[in-house]
PDB file of C-alpha atoms and ligand atoms in Angstrom:
ATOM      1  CA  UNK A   1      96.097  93.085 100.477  1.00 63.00           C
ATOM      2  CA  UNK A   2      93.051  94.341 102.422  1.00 65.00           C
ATOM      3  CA  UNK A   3      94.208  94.459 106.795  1.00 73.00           C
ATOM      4  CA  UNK A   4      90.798  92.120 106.683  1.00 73.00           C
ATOM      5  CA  UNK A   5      92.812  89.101 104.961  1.00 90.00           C
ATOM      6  CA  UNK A   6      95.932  90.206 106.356  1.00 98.00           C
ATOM      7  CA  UNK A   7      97.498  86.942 108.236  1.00 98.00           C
ATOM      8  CA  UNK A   8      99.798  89.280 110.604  1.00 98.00           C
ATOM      9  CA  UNK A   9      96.950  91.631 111.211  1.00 98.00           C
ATOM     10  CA  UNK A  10      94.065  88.264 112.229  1.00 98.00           C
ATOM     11  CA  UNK A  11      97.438  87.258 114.327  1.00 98.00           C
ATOM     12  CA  UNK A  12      97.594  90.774 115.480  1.00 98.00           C
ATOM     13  CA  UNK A  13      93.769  90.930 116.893  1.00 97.00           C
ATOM     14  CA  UNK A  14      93.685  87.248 118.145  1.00 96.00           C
ATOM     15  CA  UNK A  15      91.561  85.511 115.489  1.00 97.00           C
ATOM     16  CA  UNK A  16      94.544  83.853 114.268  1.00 97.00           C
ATOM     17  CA  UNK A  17      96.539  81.891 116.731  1.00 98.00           C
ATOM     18  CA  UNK A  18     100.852  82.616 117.140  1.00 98.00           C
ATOM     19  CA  UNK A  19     103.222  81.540 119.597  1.00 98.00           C
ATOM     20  CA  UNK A  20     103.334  84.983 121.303  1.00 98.00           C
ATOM     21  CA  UNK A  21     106.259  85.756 123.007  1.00 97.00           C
ATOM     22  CA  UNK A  22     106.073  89.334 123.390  1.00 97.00           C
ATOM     23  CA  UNK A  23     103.504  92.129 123.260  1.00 98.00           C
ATOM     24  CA  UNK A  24     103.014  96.008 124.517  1.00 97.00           C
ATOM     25  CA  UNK A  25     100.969  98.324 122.995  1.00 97.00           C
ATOM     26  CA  UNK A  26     102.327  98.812 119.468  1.00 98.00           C
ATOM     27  CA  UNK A  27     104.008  96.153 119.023  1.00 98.00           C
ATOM     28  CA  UNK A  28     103.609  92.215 119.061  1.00 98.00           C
ATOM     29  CA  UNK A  29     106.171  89.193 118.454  1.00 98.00           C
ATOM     30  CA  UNK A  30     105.651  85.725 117.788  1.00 98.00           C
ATOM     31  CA  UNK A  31     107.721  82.481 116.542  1.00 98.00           C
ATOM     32  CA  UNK A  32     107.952  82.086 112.868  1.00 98.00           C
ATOM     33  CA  UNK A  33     106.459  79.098 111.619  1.00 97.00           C
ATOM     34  CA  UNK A  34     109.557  78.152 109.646  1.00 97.00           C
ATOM     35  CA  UNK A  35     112.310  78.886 111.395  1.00 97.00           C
ATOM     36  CA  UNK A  36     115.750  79.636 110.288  1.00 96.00           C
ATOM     37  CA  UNK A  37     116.762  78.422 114.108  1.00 97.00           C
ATOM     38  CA  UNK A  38     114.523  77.171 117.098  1.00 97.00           C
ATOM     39  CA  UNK A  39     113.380  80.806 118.312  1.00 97.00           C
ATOM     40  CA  UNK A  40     113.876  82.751 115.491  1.00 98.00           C
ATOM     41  CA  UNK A  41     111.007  85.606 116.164  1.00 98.00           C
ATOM     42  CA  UNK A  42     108.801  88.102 114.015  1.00 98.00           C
ATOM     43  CA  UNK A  43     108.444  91.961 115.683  1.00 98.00           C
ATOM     44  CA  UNK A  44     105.278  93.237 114.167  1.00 98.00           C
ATOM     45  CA  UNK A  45     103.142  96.566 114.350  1.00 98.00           C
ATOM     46  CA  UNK A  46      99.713  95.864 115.725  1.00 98.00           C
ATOM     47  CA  UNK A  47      98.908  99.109 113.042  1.00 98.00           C
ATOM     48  CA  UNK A  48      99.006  97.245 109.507  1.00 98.00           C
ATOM     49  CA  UNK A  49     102.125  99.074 107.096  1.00 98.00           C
ATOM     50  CA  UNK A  50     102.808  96.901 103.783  1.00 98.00           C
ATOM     51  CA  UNK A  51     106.351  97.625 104.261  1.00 98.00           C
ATOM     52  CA  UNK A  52     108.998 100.003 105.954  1.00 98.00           C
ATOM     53  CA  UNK A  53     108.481 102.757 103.542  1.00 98.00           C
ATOM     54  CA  UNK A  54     104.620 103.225 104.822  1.00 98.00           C
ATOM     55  CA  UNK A  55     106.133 103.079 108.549  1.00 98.00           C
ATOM     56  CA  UNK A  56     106.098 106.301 110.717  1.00 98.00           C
ATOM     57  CA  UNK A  57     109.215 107.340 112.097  1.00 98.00           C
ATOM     58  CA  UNK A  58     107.206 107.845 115.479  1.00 98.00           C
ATOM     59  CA  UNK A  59     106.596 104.206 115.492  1.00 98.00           C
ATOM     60  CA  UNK A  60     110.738 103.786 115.650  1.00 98.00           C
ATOM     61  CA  UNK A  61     111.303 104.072 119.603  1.00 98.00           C
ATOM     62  CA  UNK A  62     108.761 101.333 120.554  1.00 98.00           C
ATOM     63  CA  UNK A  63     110.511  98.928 117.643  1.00 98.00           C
ATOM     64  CA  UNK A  64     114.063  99.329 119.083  1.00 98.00           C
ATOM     65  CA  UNK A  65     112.935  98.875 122.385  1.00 98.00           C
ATOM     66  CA  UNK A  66     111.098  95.615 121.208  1.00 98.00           C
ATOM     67  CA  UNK A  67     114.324  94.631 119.019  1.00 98.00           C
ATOM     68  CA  UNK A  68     116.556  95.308 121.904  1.00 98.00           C
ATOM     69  CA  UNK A  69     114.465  93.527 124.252  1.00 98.00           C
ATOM     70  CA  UNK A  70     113.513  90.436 122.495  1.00 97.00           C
ATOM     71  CA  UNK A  71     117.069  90.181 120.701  1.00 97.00           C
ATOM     72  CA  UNK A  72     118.668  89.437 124.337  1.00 97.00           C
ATOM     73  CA  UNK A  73     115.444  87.349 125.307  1.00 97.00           C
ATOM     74  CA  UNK A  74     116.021  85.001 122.302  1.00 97.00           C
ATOM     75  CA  UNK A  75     119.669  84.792 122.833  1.00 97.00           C
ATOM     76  CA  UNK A  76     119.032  83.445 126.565  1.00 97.00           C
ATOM     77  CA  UNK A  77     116.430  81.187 125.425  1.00 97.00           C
ATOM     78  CA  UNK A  78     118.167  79.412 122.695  1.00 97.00           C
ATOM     79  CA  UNK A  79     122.400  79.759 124.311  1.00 97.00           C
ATOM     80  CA  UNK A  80     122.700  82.008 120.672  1.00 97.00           C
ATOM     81  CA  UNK A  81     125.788  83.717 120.769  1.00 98.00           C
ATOM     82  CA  UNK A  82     124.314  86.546 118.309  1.00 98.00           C
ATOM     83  CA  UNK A  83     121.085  87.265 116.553  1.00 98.00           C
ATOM     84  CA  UNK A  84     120.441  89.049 112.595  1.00 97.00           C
ATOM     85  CA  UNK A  85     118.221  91.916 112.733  1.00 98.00           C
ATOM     86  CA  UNK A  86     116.535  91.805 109.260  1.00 97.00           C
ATOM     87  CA  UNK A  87     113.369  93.109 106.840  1.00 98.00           C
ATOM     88  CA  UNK A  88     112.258  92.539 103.478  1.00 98.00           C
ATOM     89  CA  UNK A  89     110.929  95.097 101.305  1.00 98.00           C
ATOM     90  CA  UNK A  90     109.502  94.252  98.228  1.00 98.00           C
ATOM     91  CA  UNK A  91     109.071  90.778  96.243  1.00 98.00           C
ATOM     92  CA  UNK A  92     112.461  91.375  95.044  1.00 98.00           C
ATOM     93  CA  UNK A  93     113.917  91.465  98.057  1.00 97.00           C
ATOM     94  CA  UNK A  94     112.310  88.418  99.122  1.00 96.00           C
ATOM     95  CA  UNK A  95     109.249  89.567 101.295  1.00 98.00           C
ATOM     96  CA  UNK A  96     106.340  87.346 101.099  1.00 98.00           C
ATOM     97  CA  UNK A  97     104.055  88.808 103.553  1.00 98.00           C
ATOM     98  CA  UNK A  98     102.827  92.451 103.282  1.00 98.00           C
ATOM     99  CA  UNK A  99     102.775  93.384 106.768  1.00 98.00           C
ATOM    100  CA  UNK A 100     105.591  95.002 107.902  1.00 98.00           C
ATOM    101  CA  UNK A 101     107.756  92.706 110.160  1.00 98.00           C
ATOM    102  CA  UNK A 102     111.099  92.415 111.124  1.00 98.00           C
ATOM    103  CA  UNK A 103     112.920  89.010 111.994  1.00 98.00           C
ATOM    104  CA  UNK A 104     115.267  88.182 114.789  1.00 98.00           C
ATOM    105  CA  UNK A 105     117.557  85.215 113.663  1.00 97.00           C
ATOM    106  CA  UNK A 106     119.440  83.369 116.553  1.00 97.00           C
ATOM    107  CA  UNK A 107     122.966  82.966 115.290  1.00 97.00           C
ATOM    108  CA  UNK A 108     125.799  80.552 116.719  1.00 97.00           C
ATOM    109  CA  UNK A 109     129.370  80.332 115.700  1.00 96.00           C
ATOM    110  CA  UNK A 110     129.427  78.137 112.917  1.00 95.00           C
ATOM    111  CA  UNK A 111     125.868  77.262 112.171  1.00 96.00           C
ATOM    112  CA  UNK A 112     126.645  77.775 108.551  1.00 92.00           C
ATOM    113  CA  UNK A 113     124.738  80.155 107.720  1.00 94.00           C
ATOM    114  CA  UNK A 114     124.930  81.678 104.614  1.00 85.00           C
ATOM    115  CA  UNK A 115     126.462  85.400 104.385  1.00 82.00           C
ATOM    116  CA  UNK A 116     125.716  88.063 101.751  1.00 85.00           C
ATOM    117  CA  UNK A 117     128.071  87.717  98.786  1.00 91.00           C
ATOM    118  CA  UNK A 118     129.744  90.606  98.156  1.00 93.00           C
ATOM    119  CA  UNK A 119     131.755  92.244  95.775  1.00 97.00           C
ATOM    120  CA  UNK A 120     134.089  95.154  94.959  1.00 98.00           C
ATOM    121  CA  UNK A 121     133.596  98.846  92.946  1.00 98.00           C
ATOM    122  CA  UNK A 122     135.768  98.731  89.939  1.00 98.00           C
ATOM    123  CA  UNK A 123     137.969 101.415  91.227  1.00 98.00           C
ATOM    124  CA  UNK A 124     137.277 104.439  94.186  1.00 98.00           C
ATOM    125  CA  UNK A 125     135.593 106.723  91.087  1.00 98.00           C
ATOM    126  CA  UNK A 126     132.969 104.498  90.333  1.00 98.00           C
ATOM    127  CA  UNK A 127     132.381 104.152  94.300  1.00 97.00           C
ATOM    128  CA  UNK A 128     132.362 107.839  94.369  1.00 98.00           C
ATOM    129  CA  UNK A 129     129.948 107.887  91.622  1.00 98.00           C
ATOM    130  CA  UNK A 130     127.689 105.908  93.090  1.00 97.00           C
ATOM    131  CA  UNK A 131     127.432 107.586  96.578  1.00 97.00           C
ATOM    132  CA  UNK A 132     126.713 111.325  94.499  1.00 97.00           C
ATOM    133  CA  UNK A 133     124.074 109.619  93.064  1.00 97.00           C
ATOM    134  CA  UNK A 134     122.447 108.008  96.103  1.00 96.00           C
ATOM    135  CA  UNK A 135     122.795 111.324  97.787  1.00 96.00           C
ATOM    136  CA  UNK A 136     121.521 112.888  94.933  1.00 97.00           C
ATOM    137  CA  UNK A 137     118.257 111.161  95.007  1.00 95.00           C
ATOM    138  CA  UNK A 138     117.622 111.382  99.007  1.00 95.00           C
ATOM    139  CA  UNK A 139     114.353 113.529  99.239  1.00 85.00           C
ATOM    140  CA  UNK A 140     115.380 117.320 100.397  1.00 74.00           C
TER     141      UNK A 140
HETATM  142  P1  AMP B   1     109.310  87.606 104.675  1.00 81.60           P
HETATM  143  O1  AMP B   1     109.877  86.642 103.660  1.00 81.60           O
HETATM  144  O2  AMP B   1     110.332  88.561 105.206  1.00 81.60           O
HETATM  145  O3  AMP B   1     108.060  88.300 104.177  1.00 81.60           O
HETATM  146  O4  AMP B   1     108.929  86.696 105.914  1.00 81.60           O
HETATM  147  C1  AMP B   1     107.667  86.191 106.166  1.00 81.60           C
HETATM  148  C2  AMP B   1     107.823  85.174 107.274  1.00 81.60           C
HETATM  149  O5  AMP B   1     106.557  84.934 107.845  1.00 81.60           O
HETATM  150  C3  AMP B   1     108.348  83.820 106.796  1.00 81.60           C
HETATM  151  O6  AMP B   1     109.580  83.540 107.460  1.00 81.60           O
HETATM  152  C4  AMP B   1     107.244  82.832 107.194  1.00 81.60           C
HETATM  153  O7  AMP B   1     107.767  81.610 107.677  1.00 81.60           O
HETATM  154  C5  AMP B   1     106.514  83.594 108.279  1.00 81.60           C
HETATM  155  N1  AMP B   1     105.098  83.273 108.458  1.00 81.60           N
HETATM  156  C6  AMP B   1     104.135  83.222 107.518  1.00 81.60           C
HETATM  157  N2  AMP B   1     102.922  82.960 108.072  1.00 81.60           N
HETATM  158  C7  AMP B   1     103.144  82.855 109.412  1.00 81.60           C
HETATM  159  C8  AMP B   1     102.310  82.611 110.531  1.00 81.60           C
HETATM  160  N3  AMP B   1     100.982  82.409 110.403  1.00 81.60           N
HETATM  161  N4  AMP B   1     102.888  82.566 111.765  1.00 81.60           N
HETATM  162  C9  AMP B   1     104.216  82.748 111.906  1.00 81.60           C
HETATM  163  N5  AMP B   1     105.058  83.008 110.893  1.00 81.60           N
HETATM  164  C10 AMP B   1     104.534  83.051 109.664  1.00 81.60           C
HETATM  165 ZN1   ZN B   2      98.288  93.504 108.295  1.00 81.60          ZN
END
């Protein structure tokens, strides 16, 4: 998608309205429209990136800051008693718009929420496997 007809990046210059709750200069966070709880928040780049591969690393300090920052803001504003950090890459992994963004999920004991399901290696070997071959395929 062209950064013209991007949603996040018309939200990003103004000419789409968000409920902002946070911006500095490389970064900007608003409410998602459907949210998983009341305050649940999207941290954006003001720069367009599809996804977190097309991200530079220089770009990471001003996101943890925001994380940090707006983690503990949403927490306070909503009594949460923890937050999910999380970001979809790919239509596989269930991201549906192609702006980078990452979303901060207030979380309360016992709101029901769904956790991954997860399973088991058949045996150590076949974990060991795996992990060579990960490792082999990390870009020298
Ligand atoms: P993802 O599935 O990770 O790509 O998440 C995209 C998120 O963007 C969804 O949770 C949508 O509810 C949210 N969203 C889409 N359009 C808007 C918008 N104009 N303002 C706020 N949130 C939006
Ligand atoms: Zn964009």
């Amino acid at each position: 998608m062209s950064e013209e007809k991007c949603i996040f990046c018309l939200i990003a210059s103004g000419d789409i309205p968000c409920a902002k709750v946070y911006e500095d200069e490389s970064v900007l966070a608003f409410l998602d429209l459907s949210p998983v709880h009341p305050g649940h928040t999207l941290v954006i780049p003001k720069v367009h990136y599809k996804d977190l591969l097309e991200v530079p690393c220089e770009f990471a300090p001003a996101l943890l800051s925001a994380l940090k920052k707006i983690g503990v803001a949403v927490m306070k504003a909503t009594g949460a008693t923890g937050f999910n950090v999380m970001q979809n890459n790919g239509v596989s992994a269930g991201q549906t718009m192609f702006h980078v963004h990452w979303h901060i999920i207030p979380r309360f004991d016992g709101d029901g929420l769904g956790a991954w399901e997860q399973g088991n290696y058949p045996d150590a070997a076949a974990m060991q496997t795996m992990a060579a071959k990960v490792a082999s395929c990390l870009e020298k």
